[in-house]
PDB file of C-alpha atoms in Angstrom:
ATOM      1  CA  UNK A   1    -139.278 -10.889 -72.959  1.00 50.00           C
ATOM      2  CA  UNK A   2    -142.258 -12.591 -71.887  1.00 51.00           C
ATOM      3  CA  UNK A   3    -144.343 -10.585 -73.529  1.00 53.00           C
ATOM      4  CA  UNK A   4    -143.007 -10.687 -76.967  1.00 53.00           C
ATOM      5  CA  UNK A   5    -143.341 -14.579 -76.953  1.00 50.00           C
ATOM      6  CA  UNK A   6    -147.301 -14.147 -75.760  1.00 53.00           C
ATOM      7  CA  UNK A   7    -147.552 -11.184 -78.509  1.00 52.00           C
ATOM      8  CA  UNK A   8    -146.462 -13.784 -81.218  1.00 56.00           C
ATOM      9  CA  UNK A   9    -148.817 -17.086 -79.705  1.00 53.00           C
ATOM     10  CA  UNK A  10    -151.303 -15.957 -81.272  1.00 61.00           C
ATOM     11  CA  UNK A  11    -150.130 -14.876 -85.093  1.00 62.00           C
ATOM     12  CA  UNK A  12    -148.337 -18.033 -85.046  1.00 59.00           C
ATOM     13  CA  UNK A  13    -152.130 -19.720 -84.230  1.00 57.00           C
ATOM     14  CA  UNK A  14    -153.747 -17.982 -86.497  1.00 62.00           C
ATOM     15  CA  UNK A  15    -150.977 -18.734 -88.833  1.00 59.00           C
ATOM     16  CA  UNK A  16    -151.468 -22.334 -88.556  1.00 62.00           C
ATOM     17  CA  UNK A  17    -154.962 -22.443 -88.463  1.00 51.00           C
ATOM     18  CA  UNK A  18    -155.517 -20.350 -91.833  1.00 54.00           C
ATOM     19  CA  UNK A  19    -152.954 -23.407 -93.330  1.00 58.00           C
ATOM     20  CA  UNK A  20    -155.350 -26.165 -91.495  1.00 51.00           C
ATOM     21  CA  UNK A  21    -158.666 -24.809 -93.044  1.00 52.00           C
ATOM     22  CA  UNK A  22    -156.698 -24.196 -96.578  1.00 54.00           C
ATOM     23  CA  UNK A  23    -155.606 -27.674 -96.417  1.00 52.00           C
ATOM     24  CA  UNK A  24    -159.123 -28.978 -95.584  1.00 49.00           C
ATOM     25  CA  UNK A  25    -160.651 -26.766 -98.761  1.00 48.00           C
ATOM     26  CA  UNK A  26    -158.137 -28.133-100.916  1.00 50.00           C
ATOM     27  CA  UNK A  27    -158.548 -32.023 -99.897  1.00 49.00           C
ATOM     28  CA  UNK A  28    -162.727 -31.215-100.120  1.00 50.00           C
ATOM     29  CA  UNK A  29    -162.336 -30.080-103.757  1.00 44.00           C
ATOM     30  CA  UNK A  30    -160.191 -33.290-104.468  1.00 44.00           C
ATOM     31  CA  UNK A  31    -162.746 -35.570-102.770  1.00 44.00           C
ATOM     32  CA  UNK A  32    -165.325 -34.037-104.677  1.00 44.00           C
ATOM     33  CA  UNK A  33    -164.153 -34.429-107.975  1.00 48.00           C
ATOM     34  CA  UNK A  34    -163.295 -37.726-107.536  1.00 52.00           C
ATOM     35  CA  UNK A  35    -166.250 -39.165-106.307  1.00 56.00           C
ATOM     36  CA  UNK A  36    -168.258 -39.422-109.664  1.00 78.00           C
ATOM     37  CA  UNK A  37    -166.963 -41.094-113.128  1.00 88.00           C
ATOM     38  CA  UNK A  38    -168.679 -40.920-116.141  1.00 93.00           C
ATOM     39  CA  UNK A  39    -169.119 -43.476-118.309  1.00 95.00           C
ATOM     40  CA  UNK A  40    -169.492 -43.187-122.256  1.00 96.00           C
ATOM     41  CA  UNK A  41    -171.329 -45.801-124.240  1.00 96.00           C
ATOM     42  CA  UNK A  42    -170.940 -46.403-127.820  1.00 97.00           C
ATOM     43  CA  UNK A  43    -173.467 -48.417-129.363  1.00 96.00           C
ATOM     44  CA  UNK A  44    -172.072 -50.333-132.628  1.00 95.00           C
ATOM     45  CA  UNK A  45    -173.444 -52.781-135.019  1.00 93.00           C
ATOM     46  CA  UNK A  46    -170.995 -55.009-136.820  1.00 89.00           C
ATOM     47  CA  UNK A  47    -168.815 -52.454-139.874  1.00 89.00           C
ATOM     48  CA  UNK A  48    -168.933 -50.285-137.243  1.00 88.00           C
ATOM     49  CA  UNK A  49    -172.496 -49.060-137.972  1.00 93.00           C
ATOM     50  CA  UNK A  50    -173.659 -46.186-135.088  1.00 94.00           C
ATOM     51  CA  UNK A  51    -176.782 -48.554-133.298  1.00 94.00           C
ATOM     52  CA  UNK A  52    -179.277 -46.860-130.793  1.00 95.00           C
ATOM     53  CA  UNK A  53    -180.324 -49.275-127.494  1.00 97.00           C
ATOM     54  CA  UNK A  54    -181.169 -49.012-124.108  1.00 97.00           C
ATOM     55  CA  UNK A  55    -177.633 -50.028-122.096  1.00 97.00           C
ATOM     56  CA  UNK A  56    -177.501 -51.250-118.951  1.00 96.00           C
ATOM     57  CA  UNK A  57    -174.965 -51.789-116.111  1.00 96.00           C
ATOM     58  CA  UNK A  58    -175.022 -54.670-113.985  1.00 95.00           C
ATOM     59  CA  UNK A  59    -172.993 -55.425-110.872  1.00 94.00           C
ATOM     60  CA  UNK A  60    -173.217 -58.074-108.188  1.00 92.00           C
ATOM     61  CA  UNK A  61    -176.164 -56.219-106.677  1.00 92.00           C
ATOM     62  CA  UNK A  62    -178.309 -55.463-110.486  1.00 93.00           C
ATOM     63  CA  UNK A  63    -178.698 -52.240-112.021  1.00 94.00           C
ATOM     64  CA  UNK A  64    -176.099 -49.540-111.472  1.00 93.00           C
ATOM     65  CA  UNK A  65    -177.172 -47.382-114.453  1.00 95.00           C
ATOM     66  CA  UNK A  66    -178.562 -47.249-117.427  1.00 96.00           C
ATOM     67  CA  UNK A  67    -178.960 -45.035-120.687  1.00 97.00           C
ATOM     68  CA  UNK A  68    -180.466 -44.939-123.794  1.00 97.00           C
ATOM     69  CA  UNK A  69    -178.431 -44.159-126.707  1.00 97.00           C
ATOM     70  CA  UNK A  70    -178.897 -41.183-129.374  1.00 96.00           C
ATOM     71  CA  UNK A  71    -176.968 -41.463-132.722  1.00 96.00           C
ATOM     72  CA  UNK A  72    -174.770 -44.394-131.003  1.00 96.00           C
ATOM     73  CA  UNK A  73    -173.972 -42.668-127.788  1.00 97.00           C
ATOM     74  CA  UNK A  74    -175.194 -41.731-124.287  1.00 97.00           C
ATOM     75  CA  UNK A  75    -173.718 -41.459-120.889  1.00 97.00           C
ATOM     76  CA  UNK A  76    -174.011 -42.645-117.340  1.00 96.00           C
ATOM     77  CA  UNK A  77    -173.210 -40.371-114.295  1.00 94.00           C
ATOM     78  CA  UNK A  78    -172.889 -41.188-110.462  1.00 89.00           C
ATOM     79  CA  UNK A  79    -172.537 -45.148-111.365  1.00 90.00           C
ATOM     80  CA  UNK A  80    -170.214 -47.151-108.140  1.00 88.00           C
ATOM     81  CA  UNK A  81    -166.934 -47.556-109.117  1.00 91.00           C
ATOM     82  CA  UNK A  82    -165.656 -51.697-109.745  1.00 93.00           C
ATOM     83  CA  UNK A  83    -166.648 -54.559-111.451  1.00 95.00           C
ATOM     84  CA  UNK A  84    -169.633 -54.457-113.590  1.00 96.00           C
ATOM     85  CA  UNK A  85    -171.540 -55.583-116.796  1.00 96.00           C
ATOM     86  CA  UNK A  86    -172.390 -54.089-119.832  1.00 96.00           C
ATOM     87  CA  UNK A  87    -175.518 -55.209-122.427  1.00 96.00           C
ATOM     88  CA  UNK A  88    -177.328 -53.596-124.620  1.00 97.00           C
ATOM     89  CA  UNK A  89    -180.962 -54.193-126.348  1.00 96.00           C
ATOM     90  CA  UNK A  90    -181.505 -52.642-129.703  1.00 94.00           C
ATOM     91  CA  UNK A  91    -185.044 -51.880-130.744  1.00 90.00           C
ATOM     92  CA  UNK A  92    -185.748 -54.888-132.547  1.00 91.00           C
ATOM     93  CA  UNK A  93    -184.899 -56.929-129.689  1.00 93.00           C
ATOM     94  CA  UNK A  94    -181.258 -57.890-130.087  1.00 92.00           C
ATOM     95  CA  UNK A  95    -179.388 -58.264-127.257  1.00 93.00           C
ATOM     96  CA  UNK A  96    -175.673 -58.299-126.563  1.00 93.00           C
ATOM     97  CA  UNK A  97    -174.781 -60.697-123.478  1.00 89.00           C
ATOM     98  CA  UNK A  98    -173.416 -58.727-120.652  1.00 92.00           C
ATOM     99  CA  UNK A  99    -169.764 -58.647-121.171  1.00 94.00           C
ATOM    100  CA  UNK A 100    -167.209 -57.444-117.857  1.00 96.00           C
ATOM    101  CA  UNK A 101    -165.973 -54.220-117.414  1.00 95.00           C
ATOM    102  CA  UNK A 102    -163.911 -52.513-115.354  1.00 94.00           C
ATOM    103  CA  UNK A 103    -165.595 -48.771-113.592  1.00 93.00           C
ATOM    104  CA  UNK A 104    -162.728 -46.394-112.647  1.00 91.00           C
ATOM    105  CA  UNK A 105    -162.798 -44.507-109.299  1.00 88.00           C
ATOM    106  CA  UNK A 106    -163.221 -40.898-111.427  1.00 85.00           C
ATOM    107  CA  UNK A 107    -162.744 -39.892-114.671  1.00 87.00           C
ATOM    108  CA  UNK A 108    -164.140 -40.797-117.861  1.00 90.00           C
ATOM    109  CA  UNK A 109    -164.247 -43.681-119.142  1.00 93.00           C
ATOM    110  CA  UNK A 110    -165.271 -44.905-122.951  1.00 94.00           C
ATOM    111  CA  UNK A 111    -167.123 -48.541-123.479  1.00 95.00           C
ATOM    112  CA  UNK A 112    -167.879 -49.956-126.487  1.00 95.00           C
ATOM    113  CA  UNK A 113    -170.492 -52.297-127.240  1.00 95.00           C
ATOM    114  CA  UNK A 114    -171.341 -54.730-129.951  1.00 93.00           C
ATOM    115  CA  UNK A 115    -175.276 -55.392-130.796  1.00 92.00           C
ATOM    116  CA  UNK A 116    -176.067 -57.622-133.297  1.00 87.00           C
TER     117      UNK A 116
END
């Protein structure tokens, strides 16, 4: 009897480590693809004209990202999740003041921004 219970140790090990390491993979992927939102930038002029600019984001510490816009849009990748700013600076020099945002933890996220 002894020896059925030491025959079965180590299936029941292997077992358990095959569901650790699965486990681990799994929660690695998650991490992963959480750790990087996007952020979309429309550029707008008032009507809702499409406006190229440079757009920058701004948090406590300055620049967290920046993009320059083609036919009204561009994106941002790898920028810290949190509290941030948003401006934009056409070519002729207008400049929207930089208004608060919000940066999610992952995802996408869509801002929309005003330049004279």
């Amino acid at each position: 009897m002894v020896r059925a219970g030491r025959a079965r140790y180590p299936s029941m090990m292997r077992a358990r480590l095959f569901a650790l390491l699965a486990s681990m993979t799994i929660l690695g992927v998650s991490t992963t693809a959480l750790a990087e939102p996007v952020v979309v930038v429309h550029v707008r002029r008032p009507g809702n004209e499409v406006a190229d600019a440079e757009v920058v984001l701004r948090d406590a510490d300055g620049v967290i990202g920046s993009c320059r816009t083609t036919a009204g849009t561009c994106e941002i990748h790898g920028v810290r999740p949190g509290r941030a700013t948003v401006s934009a600076r056409d070519d002729q020099g207008n400049e929207t003041p930089g208004r608060p945002v919000m940066i999610p933890p992952d995802g996408k996220v869509s801002l929309f921004v005003a330049v004279p």
